[in-house]
PDB file of C-alpha atoms in Angstrom:
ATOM      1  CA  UNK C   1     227.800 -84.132  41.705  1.00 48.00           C
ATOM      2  CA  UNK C   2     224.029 -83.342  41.030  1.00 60.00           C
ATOM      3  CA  UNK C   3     221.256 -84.984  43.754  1.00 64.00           C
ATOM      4  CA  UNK C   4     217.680 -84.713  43.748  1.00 69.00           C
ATOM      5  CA  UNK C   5     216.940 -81.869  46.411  1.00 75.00           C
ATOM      6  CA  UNK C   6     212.900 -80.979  47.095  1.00 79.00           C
ATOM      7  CA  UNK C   7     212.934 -77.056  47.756  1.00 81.00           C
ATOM      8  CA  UNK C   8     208.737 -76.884  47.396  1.00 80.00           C
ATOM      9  CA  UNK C   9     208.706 -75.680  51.281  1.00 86.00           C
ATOM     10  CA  UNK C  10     212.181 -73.492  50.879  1.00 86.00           C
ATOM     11  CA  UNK C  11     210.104 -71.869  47.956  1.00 79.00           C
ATOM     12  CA  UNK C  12     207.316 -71.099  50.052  1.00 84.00           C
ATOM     13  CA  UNK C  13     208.250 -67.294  51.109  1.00 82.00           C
ATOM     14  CA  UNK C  14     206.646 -64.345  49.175  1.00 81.00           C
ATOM     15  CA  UNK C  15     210.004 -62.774  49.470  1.00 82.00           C
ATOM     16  CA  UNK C  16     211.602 -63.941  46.470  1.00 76.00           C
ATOM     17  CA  UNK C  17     215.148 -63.619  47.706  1.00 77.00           C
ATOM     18  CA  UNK C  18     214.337 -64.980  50.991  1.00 82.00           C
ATOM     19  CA  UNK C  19     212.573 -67.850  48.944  1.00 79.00           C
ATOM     20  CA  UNK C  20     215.968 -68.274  46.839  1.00 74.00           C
ATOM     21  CA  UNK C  21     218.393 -67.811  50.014  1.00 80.00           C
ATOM     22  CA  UNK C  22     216.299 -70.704  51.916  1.00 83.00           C
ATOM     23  CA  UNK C  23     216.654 -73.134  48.519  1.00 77.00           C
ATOM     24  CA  UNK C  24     220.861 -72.052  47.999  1.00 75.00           C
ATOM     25  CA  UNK C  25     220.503 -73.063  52.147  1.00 81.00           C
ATOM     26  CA  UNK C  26     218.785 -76.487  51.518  1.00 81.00           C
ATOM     27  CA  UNK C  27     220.895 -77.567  48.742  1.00 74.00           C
ATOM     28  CA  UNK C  28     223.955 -79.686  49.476  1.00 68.00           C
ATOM     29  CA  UNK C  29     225.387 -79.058  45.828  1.00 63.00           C
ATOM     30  CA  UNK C  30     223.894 -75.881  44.890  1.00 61.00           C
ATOM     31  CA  UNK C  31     227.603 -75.138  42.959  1.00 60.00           C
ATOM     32  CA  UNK C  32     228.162 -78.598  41.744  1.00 59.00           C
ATOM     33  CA  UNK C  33     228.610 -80.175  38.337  1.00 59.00           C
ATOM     34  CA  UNK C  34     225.780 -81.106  36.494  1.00 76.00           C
ATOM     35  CA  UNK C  35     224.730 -85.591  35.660  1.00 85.00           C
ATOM     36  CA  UNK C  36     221.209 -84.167  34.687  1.00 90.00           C
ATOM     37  CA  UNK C  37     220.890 -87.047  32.986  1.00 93.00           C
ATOM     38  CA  UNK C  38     221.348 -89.472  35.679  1.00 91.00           C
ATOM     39  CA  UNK C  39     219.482 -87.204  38.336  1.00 89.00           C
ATOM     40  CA  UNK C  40     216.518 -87.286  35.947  1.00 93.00           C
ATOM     41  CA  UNK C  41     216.758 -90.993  35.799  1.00 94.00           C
ATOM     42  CA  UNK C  42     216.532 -91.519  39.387  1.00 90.00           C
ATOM     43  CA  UNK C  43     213.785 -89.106  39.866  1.00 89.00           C
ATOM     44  CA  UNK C  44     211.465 -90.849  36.737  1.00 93.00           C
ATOM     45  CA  UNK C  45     212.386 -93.431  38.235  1.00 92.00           C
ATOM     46  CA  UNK C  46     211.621 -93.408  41.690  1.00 87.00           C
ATOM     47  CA  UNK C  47     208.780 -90.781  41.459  1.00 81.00           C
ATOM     48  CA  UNK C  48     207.465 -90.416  37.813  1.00 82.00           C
ATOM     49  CA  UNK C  49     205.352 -93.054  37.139  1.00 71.00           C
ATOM     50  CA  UNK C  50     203.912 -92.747  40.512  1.00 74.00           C
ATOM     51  CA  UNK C  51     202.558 -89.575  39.941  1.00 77.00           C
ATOM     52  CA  UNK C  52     205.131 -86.894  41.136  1.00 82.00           C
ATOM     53  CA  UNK C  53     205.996 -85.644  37.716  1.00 86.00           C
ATOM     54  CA  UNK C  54     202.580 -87.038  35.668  1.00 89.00           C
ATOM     55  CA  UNK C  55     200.859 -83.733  34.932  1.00 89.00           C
ATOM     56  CA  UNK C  56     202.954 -81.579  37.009  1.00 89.00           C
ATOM     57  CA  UNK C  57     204.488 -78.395  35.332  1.00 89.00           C
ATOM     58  CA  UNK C  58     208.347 -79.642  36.278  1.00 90.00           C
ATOM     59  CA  UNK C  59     210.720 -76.634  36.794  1.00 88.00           C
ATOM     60  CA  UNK C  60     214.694 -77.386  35.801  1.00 90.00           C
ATOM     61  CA  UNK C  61     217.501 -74.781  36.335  1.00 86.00           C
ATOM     62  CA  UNK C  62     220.326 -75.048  35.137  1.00 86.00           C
ATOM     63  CA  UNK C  63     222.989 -74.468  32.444  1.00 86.00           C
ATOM     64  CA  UNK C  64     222.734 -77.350  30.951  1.00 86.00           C
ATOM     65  CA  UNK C  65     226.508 -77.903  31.025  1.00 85.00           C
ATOM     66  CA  UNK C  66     226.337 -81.969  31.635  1.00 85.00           C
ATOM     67  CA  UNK C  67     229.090 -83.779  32.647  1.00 82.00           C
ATOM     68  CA  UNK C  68     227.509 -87.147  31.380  1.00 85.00           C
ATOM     69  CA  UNK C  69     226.510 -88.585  27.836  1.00 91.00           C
ATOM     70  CA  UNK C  70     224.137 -85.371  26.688  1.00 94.00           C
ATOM     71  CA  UNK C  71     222.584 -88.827  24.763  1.00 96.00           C
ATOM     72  CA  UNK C  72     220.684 -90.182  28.378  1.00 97.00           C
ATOM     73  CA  UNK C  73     219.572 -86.124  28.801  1.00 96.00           C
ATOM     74  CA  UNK C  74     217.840 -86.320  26.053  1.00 97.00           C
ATOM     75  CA  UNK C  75     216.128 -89.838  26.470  1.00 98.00           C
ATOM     76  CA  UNK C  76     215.447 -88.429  30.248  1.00 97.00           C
ATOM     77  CA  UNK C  77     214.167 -85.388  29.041  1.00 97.00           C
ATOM     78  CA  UNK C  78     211.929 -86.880  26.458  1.00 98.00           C
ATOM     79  CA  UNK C  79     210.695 -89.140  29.157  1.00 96.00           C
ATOM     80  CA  UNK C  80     209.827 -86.317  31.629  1.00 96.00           C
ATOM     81  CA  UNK C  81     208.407 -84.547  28.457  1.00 97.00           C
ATOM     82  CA  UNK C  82     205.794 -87.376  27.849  1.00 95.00           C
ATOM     83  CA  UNK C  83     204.761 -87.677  31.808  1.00 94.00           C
ATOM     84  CA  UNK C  84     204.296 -83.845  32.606  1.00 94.00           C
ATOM     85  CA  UNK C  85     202.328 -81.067  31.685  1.00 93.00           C
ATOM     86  CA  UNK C  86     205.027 -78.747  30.840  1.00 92.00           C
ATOM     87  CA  UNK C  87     208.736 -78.587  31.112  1.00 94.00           C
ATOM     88  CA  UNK C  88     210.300 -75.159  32.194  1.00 92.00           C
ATOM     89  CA  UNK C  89     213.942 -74.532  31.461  1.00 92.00           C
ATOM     90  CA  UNK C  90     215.576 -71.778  33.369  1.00 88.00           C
ATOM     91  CA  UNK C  91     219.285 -71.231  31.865  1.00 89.00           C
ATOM     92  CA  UNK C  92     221.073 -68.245  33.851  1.00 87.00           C
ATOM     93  CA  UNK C  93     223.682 -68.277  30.967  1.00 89.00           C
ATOM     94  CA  UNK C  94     220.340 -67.590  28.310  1.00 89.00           C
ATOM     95  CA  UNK C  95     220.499 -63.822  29.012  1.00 88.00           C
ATOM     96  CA  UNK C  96     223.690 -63.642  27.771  1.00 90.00           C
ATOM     97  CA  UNK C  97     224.507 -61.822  24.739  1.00 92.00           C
ATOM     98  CA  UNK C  98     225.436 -63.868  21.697  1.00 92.00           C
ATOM     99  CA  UNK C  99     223.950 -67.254  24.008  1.00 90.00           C
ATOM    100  CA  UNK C 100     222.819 -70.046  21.786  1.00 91.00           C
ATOM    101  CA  UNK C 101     221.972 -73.244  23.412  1.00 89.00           C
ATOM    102  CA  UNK C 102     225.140 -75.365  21.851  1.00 89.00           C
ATOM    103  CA  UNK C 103     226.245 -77.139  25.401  1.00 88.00           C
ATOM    104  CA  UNK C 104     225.644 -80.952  24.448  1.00 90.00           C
ATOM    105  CA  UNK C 105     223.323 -81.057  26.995  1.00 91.00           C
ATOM    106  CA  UNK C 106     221.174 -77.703  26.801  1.00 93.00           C
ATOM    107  CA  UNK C 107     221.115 -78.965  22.683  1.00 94.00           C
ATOM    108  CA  UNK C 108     220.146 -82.148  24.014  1.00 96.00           C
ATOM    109  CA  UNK C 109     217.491 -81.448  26.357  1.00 96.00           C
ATOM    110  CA  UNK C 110     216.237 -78.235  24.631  1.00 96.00           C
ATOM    111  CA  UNK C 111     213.416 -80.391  22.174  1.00 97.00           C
ATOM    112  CA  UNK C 112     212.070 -81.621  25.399  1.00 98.00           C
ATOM    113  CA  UNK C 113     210.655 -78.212  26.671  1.00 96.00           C
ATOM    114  CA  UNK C 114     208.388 -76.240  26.185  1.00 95.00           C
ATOM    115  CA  UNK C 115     209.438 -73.111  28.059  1.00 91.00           C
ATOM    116  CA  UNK C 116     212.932 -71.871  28.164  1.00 92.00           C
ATOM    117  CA  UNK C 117     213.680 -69.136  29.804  1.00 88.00           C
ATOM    118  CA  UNK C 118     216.867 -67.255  31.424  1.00 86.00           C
ATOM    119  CA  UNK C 119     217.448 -67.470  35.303  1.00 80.00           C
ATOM    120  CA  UNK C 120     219.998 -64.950  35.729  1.00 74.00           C
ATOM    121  CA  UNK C 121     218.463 -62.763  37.968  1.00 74.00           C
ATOM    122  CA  UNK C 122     215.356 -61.628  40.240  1.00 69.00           C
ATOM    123  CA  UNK C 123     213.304 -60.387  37.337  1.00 74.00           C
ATOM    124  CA  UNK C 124     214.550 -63.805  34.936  1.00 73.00           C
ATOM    125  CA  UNK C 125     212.848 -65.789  37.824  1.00 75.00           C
ATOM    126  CA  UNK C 126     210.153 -63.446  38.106  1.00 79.00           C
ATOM    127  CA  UNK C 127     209.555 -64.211  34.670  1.00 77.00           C
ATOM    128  CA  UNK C 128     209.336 -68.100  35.455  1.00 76.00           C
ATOM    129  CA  UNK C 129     207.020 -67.533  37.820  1.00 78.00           C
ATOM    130  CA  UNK C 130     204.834 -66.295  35.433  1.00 80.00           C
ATOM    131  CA  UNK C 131     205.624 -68.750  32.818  1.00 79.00           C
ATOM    132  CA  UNK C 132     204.824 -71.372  35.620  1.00 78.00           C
ATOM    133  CA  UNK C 133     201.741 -69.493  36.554  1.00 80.00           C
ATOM    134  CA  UNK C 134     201.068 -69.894  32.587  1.00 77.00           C
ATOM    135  CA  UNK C 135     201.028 -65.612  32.377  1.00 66.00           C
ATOM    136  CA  UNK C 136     203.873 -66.165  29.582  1.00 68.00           C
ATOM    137  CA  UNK C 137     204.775 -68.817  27.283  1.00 68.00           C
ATOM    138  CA  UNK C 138     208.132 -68.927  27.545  1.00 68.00           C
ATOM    139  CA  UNK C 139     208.450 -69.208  23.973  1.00 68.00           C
ATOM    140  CA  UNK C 140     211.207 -72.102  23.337  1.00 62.00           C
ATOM    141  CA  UNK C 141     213.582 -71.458  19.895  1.00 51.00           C
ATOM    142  CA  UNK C 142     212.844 -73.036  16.764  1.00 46.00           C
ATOM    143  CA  UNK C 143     215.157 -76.145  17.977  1.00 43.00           C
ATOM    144  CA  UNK C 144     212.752 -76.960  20.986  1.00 46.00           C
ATOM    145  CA  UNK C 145     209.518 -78.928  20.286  1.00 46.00           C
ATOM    146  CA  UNK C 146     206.757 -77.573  22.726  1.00 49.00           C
ATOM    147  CA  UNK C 147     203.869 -78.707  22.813  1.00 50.00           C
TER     148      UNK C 147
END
């Protein structure tokens, strides 16, 4: 299953791959299926409204693959959308050739954010650091709202 992990002190190192190694460490299901939809729930839930996510820039990575109704994604992701600054996407399949966002879930979610980007490798999250840093927009396709 998917659980809410917090990896802000395992992403503390300048090292990049010691940064990633300590969050792939801290994460119980760093290789599990995906309930984004629920996981979001519980963290708008529990921490949204009181401030954790309300002008935050809110980093997701995944594939987007979700195992639940892609239809409480979206509503989660529109949600998070309305509370934060800006919604990253990192997608480690994006950098594939041919990749269009067609999982139920990446299609759902996608209108939500406002910077999608691929997470494939040390330079992909290089690049969302910069996006995060706002150094790149992270363009989003056509499909994806932004802001």
């Amino acid at each position: 299953g998917t659980r809410l992990t917090r990896v802000t002190r395992e992403l503390s190192p300048r090292d990049p791959d010691l940064a990633m190694a300590a969050v792939a460490a801290a994460v119980p299901d760093w290789r599990g299926g995906t309930r984004l939809g629920e996981l979001l729930r519980e963290f708008l839930n529990r921490w949204g409204q009181r401030g954790m996510a309300r002008g935050a820039i809110v980093v997701l990575l995944s594939d987007g693959w979700e195992r639940d109704d892609p239809a409480l994604l979206g509503a989660q992701m529109r949600r998070l959308h309305a509370l934060a600054h800006r919604v990253v996407w990192a997608n480690p399949r994006k950098a594939r050739p041919g990749y269009a966002p067609t999982a139920a879930g990446m299609a759902a979610a996608l209108p939500s954010v406002d910077a999608f980007v691929e997470g494939h490798s040390m330079a992909a999250l290089e690049r969302l650091a910069a996006v995060v840093r706002g150094a790149d927009t992270g363009a989003v396709p056509e499909a994806g709202a932004g802001r």
